[in-house]
Coordinates of C-alpha atoms and ligand atoms in Angstrom, one line a residue:
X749 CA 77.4 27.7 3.9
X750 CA 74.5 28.6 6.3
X751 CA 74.5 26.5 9.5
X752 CA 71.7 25.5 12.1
X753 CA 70.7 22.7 13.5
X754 CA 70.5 18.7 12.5
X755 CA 66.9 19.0 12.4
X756 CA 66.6 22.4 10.4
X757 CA 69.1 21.5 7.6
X758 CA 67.4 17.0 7.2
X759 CA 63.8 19.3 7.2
X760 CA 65.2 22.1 4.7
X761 CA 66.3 18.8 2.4
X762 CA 63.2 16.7 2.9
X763 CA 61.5 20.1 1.3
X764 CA 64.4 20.0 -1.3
X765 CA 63.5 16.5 -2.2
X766 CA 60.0 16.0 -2.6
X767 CA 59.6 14.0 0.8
X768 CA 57.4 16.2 2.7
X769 CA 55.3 13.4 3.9
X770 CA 56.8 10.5 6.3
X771 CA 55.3 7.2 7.5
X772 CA 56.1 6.1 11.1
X773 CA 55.5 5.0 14.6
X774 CA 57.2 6.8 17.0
X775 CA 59.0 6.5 20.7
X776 CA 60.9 8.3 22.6
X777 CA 63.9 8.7 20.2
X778 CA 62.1 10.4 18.0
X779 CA 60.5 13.0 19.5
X780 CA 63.8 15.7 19.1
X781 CA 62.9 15.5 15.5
X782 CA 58.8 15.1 16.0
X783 CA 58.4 17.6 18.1
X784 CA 57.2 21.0 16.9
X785 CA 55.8 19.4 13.5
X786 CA 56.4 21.2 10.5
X787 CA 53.2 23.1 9.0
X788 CA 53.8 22.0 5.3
X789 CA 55.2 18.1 6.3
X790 CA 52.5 15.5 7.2
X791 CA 53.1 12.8 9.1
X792 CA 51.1 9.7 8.1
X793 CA 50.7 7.3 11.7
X794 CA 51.1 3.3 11.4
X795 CA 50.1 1.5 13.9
X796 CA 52.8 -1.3 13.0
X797 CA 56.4 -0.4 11.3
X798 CA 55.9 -2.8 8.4
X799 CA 52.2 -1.6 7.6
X800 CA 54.6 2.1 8.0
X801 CA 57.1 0.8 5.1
X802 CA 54.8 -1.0 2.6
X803 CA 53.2 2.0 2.5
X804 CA 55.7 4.0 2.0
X805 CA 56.6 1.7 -1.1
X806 CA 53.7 1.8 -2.8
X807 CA 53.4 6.0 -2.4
X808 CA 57.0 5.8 -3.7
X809 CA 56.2 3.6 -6.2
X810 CA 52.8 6.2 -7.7
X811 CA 55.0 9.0 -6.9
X812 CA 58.1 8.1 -8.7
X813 CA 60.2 10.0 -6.0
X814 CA 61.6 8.1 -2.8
X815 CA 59.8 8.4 0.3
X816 CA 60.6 8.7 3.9
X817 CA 60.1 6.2 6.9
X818 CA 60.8 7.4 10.6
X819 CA 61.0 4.2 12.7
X820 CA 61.3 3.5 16.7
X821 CA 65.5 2.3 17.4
X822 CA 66.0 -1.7 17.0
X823 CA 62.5 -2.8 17.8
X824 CA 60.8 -0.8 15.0
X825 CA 63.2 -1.4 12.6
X826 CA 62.8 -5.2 13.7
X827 CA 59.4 -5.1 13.0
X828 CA 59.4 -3.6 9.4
X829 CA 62.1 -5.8 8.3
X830 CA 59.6 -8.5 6.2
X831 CA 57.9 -5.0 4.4
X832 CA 61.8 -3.5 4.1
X833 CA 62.6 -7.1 2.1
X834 CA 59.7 -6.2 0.3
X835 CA 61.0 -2.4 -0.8
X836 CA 64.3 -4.5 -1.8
X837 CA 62.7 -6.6 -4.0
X838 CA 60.2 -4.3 -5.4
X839 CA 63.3 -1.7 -6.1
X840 CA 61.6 0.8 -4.2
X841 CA 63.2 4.1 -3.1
X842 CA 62.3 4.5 0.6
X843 CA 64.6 6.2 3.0
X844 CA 64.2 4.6 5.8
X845 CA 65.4 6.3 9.4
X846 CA 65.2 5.0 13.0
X847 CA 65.7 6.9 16.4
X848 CA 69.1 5.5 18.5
X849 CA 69.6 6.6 21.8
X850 CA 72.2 9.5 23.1
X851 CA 75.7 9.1 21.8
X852 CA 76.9 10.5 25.3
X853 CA 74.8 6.8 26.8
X854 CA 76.5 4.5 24.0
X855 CA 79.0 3.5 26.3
X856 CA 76.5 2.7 29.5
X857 CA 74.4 0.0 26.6
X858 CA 71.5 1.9 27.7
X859 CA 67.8 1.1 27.0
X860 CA 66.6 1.6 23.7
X861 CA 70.2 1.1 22.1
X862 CA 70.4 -0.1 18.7
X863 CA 73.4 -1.8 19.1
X864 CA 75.2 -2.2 16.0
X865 CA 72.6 -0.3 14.4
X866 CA 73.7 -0.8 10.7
X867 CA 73.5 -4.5 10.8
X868 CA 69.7 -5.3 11.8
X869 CA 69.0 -4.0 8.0
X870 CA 71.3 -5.8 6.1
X871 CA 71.5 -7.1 3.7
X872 CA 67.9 -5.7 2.2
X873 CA 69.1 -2.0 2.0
X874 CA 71.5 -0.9 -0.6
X875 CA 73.4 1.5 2.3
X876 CA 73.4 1.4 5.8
X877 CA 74.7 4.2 8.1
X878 CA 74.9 5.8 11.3
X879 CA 76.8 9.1 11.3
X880 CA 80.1 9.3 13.1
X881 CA 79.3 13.0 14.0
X882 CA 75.8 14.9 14.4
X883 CA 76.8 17.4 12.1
X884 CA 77.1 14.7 9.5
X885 CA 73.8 13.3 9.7
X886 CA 71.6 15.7 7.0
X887 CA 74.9 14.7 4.5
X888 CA 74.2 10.8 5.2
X889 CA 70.0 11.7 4.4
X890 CA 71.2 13.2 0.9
X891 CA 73.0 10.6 0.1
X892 CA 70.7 7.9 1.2
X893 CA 67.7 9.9 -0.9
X894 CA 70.3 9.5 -4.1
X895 CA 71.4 5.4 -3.1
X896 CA 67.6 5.0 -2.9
X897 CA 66.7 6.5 -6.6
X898 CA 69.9 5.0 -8.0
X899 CA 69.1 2.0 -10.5
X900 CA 68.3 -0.6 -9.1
X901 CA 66.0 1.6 -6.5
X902 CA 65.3 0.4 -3.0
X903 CA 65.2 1.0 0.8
X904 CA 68.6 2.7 2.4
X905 CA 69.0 3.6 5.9
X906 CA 70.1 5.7 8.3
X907 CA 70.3 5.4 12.2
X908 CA 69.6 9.1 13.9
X909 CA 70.9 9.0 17.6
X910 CA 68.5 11.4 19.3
X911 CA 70.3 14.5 20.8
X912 CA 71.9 15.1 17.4
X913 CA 68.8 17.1 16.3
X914 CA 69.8 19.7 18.3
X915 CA 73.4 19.9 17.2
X916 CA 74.5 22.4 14.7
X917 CA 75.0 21.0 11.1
X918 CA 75.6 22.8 8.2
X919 CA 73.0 22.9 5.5
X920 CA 72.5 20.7 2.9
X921 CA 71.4 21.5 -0.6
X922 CA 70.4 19.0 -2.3
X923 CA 72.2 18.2 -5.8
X924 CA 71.1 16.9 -8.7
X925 CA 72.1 13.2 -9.4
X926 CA 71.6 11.9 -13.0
X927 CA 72.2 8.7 -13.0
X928 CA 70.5 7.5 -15.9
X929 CA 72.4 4.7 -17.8
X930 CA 72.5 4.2 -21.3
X931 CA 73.8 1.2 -23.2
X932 CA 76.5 1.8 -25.1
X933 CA 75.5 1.7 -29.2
X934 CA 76.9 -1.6 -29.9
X935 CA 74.6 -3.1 -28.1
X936 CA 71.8 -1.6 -28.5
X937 CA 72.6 -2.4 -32.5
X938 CA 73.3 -5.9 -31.8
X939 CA 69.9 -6.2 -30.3
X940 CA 68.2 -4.6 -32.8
X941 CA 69.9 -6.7 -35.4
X942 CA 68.5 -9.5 -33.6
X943 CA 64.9 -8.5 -33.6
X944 CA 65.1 -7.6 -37.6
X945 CA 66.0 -10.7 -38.2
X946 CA 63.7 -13.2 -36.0
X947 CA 60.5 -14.6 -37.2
X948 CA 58.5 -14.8 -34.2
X949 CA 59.9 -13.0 -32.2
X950 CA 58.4 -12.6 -28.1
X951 CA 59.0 -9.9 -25.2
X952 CA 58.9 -11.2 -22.1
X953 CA 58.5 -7.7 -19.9
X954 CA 58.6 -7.1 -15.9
X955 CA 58.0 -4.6 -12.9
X956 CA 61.1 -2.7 -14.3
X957 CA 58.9 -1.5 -17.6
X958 CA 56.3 0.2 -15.3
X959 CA 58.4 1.1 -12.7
X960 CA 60.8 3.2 -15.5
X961 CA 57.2 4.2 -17.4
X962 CA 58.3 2.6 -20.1
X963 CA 55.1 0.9 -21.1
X964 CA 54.7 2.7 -23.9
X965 CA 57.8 2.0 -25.5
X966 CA 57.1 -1.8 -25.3
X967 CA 53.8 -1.2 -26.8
X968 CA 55.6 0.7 -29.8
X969 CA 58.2 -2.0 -30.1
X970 CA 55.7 -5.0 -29.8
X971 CA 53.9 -3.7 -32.6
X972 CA 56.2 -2.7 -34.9
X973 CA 57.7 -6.3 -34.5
X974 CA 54.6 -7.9 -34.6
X975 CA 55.7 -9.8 -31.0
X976 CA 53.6 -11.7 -28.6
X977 CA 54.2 -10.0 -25.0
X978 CA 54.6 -11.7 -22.4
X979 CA 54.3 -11.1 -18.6
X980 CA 58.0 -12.5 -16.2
X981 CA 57.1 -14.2 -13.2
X982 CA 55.8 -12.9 -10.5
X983 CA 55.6 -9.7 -12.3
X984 CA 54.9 -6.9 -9.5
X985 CA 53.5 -4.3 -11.4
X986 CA 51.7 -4.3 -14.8
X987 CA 54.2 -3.6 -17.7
X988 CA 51.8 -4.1 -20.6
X989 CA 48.1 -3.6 -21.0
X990 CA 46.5 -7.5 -20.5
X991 CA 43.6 -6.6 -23.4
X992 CA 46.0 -5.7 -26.0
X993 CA 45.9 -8.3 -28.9
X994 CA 49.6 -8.3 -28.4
X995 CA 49.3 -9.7 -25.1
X996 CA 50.1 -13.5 -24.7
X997 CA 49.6 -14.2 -21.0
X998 CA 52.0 -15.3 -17.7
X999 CA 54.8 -16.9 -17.6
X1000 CA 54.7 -19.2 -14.7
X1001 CA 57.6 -19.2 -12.0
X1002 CA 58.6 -23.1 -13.3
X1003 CA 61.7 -23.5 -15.9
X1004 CA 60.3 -26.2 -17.8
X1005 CA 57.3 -24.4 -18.3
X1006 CA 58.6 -21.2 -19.0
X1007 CA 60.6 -23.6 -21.8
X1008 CA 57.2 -25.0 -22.8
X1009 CA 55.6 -20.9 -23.2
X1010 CA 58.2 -20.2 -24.9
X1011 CA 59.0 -22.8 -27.5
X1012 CA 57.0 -21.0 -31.3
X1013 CA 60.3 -18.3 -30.6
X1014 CA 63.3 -17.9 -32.4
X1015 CA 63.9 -14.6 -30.0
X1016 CA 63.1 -13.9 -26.4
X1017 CA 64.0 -10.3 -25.0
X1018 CA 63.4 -10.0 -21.3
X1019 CA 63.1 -6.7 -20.3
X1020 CA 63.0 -5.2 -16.7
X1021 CA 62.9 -8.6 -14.8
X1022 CA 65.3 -11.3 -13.5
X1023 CA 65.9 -14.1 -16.3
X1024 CA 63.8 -16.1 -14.4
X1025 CA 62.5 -15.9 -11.1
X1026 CA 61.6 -19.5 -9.7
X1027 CA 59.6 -21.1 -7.3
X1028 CA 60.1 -24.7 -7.8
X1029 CA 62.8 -26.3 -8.9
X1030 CA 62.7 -28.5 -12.4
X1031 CA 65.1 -30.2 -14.1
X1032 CA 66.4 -28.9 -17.8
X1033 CA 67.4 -25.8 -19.8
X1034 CA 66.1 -22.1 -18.8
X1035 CA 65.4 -21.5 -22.5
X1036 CA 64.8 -24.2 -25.6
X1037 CA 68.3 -24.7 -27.6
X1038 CA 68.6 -22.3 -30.4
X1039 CA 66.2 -19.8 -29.2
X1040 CA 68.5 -16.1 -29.0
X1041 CA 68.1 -14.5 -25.5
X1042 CA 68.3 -10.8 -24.5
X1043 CA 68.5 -9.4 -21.6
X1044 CA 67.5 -5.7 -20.9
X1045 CA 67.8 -4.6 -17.4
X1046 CA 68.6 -2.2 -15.1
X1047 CA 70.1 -4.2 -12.4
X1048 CA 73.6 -5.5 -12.5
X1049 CA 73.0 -8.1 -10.1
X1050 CA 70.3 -9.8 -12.4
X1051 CA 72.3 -9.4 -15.4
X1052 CA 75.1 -10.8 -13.8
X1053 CA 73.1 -14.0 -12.7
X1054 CA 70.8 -14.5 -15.8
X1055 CA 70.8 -18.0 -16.9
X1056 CA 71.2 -17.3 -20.2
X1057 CA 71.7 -15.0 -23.0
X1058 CA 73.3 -11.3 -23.8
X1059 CA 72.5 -9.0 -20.7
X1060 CA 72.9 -5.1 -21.6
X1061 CA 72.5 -3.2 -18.4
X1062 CA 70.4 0.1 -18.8
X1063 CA 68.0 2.1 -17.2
X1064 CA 65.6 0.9 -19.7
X1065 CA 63.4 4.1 -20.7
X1066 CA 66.6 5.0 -22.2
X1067 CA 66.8 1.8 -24.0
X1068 CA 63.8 0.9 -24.6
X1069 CA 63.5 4.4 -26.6
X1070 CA 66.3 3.8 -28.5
X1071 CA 65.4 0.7 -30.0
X1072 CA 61.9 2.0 -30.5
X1073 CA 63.7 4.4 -32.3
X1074 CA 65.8 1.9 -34.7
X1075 CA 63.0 0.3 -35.5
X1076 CA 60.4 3.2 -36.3
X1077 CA 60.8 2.7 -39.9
X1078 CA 60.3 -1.3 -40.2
X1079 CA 56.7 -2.1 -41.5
X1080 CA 54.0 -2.9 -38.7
X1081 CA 53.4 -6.1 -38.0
X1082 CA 51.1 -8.1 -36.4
X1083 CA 51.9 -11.0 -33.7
X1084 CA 50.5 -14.8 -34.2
X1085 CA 47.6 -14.4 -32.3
X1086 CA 48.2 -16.6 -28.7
X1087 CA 45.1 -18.7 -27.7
X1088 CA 44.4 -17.5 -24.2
X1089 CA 41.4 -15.7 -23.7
X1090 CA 39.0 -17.3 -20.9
X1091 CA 35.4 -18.0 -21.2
X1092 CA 33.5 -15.7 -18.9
X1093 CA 32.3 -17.4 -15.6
X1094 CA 28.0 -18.3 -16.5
X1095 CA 25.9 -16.1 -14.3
X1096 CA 25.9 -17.9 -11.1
X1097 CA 25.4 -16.7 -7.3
X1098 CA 28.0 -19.4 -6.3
X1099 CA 30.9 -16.9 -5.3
X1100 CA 33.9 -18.6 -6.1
X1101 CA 37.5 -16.3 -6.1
X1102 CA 36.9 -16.5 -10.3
X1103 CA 33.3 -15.3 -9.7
X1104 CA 34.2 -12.6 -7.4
X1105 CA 37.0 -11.0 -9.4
X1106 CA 35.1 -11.3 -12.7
X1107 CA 32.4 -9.4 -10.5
X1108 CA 35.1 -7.2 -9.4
X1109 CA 36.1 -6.4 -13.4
X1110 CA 32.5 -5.5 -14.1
X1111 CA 32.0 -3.1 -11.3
X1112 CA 35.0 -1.6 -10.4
X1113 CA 35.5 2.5 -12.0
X1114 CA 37.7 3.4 -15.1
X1115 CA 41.4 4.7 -13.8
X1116 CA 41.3 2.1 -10.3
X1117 CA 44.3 0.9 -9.0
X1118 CA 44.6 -2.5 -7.8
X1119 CA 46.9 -3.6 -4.8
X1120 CA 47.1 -7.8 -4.6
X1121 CA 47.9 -10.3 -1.9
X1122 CA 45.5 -12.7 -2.4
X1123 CA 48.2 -15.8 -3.2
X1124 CA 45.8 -19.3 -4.6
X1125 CA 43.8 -16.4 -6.7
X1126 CA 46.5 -15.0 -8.7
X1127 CA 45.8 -17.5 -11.7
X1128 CA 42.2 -16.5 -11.8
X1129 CA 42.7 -12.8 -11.0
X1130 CA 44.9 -12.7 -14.5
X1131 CA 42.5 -14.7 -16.3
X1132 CA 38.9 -12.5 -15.3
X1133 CA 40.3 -9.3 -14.0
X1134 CA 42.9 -8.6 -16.8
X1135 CA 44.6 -4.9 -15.6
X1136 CA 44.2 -2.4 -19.0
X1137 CA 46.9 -0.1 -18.0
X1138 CA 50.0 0.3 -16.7
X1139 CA 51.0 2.4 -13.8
X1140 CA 47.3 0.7 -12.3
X1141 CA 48.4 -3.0 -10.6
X1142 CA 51.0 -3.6 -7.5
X1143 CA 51.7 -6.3 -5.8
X1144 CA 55.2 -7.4 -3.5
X1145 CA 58.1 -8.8 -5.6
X1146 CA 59.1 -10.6 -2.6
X1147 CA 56.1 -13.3 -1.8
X1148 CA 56.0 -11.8 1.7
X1149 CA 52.6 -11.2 3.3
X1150 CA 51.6 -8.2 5.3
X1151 CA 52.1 -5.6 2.6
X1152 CA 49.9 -5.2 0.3
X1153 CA 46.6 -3.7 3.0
X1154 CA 48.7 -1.3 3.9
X1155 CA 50.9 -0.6 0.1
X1156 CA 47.1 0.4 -0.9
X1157 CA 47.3 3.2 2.4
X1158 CA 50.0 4.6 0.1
X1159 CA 48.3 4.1 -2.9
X1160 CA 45.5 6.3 -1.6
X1161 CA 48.1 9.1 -0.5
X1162 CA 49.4 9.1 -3.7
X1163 CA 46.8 9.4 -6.0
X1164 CA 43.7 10.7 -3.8
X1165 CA 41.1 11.1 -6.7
X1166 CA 41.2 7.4 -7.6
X1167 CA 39.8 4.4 -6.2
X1168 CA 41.8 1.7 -4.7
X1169 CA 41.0 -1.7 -4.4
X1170 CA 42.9 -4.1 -2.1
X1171 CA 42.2 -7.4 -3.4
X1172 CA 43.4 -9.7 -0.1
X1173 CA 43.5 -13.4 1.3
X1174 CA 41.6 -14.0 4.5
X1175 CA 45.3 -15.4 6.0
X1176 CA 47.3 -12.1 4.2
X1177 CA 45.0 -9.5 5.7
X1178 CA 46.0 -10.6 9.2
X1179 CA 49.7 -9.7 8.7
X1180 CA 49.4 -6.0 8.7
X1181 CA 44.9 -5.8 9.7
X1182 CA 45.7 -2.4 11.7
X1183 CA 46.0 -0.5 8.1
X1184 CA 42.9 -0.2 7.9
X1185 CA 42.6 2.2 11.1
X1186 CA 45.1 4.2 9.1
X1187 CA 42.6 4.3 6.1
X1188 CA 40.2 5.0 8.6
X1189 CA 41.9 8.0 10.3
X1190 CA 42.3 9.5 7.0
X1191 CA 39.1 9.1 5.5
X1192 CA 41.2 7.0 2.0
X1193 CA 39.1 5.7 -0.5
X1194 CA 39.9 2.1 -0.3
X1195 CA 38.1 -0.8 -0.8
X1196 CA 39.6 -4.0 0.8
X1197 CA 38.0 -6.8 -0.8
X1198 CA 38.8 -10.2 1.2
X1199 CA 38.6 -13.1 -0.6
X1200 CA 37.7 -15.4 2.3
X1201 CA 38.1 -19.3 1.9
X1202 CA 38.6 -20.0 5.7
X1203 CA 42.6 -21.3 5.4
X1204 CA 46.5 -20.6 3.7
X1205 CA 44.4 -22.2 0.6
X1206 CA 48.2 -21.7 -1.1
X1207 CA 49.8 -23.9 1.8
X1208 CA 47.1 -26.6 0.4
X1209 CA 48.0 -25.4 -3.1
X1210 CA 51.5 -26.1 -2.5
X1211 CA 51.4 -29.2 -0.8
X1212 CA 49.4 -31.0 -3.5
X1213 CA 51.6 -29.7 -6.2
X1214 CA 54.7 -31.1 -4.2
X1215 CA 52.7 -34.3 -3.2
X1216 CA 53.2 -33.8 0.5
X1217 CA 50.9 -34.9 3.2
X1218 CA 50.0 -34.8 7.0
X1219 CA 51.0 -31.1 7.8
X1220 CA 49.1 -29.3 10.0
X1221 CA 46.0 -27.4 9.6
X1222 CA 46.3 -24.8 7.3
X1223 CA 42.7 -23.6 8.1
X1224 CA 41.9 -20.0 9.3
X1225 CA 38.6 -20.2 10.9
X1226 CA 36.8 -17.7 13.3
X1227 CA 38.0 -14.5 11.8
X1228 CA 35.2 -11.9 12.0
X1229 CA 36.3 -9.5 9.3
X1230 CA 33.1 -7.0 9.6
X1231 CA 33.7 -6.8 13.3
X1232 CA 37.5 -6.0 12.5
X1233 CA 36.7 -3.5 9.8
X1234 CA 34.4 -2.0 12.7
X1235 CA 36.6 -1.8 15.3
X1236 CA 39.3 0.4 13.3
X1237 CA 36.7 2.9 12.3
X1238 CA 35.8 1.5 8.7
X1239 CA 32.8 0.0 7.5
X1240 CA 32.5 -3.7 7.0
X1241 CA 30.4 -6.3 4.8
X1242 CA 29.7 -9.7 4.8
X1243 CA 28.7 -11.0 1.3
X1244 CA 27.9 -14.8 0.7
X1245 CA 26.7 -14.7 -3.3
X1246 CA 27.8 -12.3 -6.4
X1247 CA 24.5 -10.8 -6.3
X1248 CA 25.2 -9.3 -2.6
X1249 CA 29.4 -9.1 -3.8
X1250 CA 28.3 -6.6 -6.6
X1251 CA 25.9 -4.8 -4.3
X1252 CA 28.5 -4.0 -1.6
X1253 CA 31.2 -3.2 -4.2
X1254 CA 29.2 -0.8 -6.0
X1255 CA 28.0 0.5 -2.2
X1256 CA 31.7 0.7 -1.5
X1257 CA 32.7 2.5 -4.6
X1258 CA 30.1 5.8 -4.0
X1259 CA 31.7 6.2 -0.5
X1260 CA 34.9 8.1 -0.9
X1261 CA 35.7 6.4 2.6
X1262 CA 37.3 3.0 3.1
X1263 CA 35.1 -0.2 3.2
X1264 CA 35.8 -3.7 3.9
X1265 CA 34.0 -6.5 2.0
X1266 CA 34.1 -10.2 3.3
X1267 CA 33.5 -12.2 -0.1
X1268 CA 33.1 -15.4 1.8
X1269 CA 33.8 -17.9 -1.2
X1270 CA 32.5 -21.5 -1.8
X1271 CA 35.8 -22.2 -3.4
X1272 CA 37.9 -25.7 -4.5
X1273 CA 41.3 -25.2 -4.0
X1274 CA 42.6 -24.5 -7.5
X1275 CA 45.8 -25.8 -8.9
X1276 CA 48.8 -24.4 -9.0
X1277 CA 50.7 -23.0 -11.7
Ligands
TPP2410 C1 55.4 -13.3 5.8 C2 54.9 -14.6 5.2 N1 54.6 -15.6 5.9 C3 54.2 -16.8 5.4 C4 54.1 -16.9 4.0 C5 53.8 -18.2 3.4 N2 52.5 -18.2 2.7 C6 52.4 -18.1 1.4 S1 50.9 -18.1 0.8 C7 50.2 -18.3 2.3 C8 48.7 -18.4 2.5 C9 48.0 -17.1 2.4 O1 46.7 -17.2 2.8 P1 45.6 -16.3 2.2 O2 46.0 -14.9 2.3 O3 44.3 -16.6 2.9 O4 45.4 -16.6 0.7 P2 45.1 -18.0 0.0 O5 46.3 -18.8 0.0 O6 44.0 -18.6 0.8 O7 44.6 -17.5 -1.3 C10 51.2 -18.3 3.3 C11 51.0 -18.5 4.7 C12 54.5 -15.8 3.2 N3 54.5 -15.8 1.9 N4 54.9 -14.6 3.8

């Protein structure tokens, strides 16, 4: 086994494993391993550490390969923790590394010291580490990159004290890891027993579809059943195209209403998402009595947890293909049709959030991705912006503002010939606004679309839904969005009617540059769920 240093072997394996780009901020204990950059590695600057993180999710999420984070001791890792929550939930491969001062100063508690290193990350990375030797640190990096890309993905970390860059280490190949996991044949027939026999039967598919590209196989499945697809709660990415006549809509995060959805089905296979995820809490069953629940999922801890039904844990390409398979000789069939399509808005200049995203749908190019944190507009954005393919919508699992500006940084990396289109709250924005400059620097063509109603219009949401009264303001008022846009290097427009909205987006969409639009709405708060 050849042997040079720390740095030469982690850099020989970040070429090994596809992780050639990094997102970071850096300080001092970094700069052994920044020093003398790497020709063929890029290293993508974030002038925050969570804005460094959700982009590193969402290019790990287009890229289907983890992705590499280089973060500044405690205080950087401190700082991405809400995005690193995010990268849990979203089950997103990121390695995630952060500088640590000199072993030979450990004993002195010197400054910079991530003391107890492991712990700050805890418990929102699958494996923490700090290597007990130098040598051992480019072993701990492989196996983070394999804990990340294991089922159920997500952020891992590892804590790199500086001086061991220099050390000598042995090299580190990296091996192949399948860890693909199929359901055993029992029950995959079990389940398929179960869907020859319902009547009306429904799908109920999440992030973990997309994430395992897997739409297709639901497609199949859903047609050759004949059954109405619908989307888990809170889904993060888009499973199923929304225009198919398939499609039957949301589920909302509320059990009795999930029951209410629900109720016309004999059979209800949830696949790739918890069984449910909840906001609120209501009274009563998850699921009518009667109704037969599966469970497909690639997550022990959700099967484990489900409120009801069979759970088969799988990575579910594997069995989603399978049942496809089993079921490739019933006759097509066709699904009750679901009564949900929405009116289109009249033409109007009044911009309200429902306005502007319908505008949004009419303008924006074939193949865009779309990157949402735009909470009180997520009702509206499924009913006049419905997302036609898979692998083209991301948003955080986790409810946690402040990633998706910069997740659509990533976005951009990832998939430079397409258009991205950040579709933001005025309030979101402000968690991670310094993106932009990143967008900026490297000329990404992003268009952040800020759907401005001048407050937390969810806070106001929220607290009418829950019947509470006499908080404080939840208003957001002098934020100058053009002038912010400006002052990070990217250009900025203030738009009061759909007339000017459509302008600026098509303006915005020529420039293969990032823009900023200001959609300043003339909004009601809308209810919620
Ligand atoms: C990190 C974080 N802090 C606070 C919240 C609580 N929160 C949920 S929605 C919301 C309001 C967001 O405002 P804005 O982006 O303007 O969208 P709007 O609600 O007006 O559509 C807040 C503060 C959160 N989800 N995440």
């Amino acid at each position: 086994m050849s042997s040079g240093t720390v740095r030469d072997s982690v850099f020989a394996l970040m070429r090994d494993a596809g992780m050639t780009t990094v997102f970071g901020n850096p300080g001092s204990t970094e700069l052994r391993f920044l020093r003398d950059w790497p020709a063929d590695f890029r290293y993508v600057t974030a002038l925050h550490e969570g804005c460094a993180v959700a982009m590193a999710d969402a290019y790990a999420q287009l890229t289907r390969n983890a992705s590499f984070v280089n973060l500044h001791s405690a205080g950087g890792l401190g700082n991405a923790m809400g995005s690193v929550f995010s990268a849990f939930k979203n089950q997103t491969p990121i390695v995630v590394t952060a500088g640590q001062q000199s072993r030979a100063l450990f004993p002195t508690v010197p400054f910079l010291f991530a003391q107890d290193a492991t712990t700050l990350p805890q418990p929102y990375v699958k494996w923490a580490c700090e290597p007990a030797r130098a040598e051992d640190v480019p072993a701990a990096i492989e196996r983070a990159y394999h804990m990340a890309m294991q089922s159920p993905a997500g952020p891992t970390f590892v804590s790199i004290p500086e001086d061991d860059w220099d050390r000598e280490a042995p090299s580190v190949p990296l091996r192949r890891v399948d860890a693909r996991v199929r359901a055993s044949q029992e029950a995959i027939d079990a389940l398929v027993q179960a869907l020859r026999s319902s009547v009306q039967p429904a799908l109920v598919v999440g992030p973990g579809v997309d994430r395992d590209d897997a739409s297709d196989a639901a497609v199949a499945i859903s047609e050759r059943l004949g059954a109405a697809v619908y989307v888990s709660p809170f889904s993060s990415r888009c499973s199923f195209p929304e225009r198919h006549p398939n499609f039957a809509g949301f589920l909302p995060p509320v059990r009795t209403q999930i029951v209410e959805a629900l109720r016309a089905h004999d059979l209800v296979v949830v696949i790739g998402a918890p069984l449910f995820t909840y906001h609120v809490y209501t009274d009563g069953p998850a699921i009518l009595e009667g109704t037969v629940v599966f469970h497909l999922t690639d997550d022990p801890v959700a099967a484990a947890s489900a409120a009801v039904g069979t759970s088969i844990v799988s990575t579910l390409r594997e069995s989603l293909d399978a049942i496809a398979h089993a079921i490739a000789t019933m006759e097509p069939a066709y699904a009750q049709p679901v009564e949900r399509a929405v009116a289109p808005l009249e033409a109007s200049d009044a911009l309200s959030g429902a306005a502007a995203l319908q505008t949004l749908a009419r303008t924006m190019p074939a193949g865009a991705i779309v990157v949402e944190e735009a909470p009180s507009h997520r009702s509206a954005m499924h009913d006049y912006l419905p997302i036609e393919r898979p692998g083209t919508f991301f948003a955080a699992a986790s409810g946690s503002l402040g990633w998706a500006l910069p997740a659509s940084v990533g976005a951009a990396l990832a998939r430079p010939s397409q258009r991205i289109v950040a579709i933001l709250g005025d309030g979101s924005s402000m968690y991670a606004i310094q993106g932009i400059w990143t967008a900026a620097r490297l000329s990404l063509p992003i268009t952040f679309l800020i759907l401005n109603n001048g407050a937390y219009a969810a806070m106001n949401q929220f607290s009418r839904y829950l019947g509470f009264t006499g908080a404080p303001s939840f208003a957001l008022e002098g934020l100058d969005f053009v002038r912010a846009a400006e002052a990070f290097g990217a250009r900025g427009t203030r738009v009061e009617t759909t007339t000017d909205l459509e302008a600026a987006l098509r303006t915005s969409f020529q420039a293969p540059l990032p823009s900023l639009i200001d959609a300043v709405l003339d909004d009601p708060v809308a209810a919620i769920y």
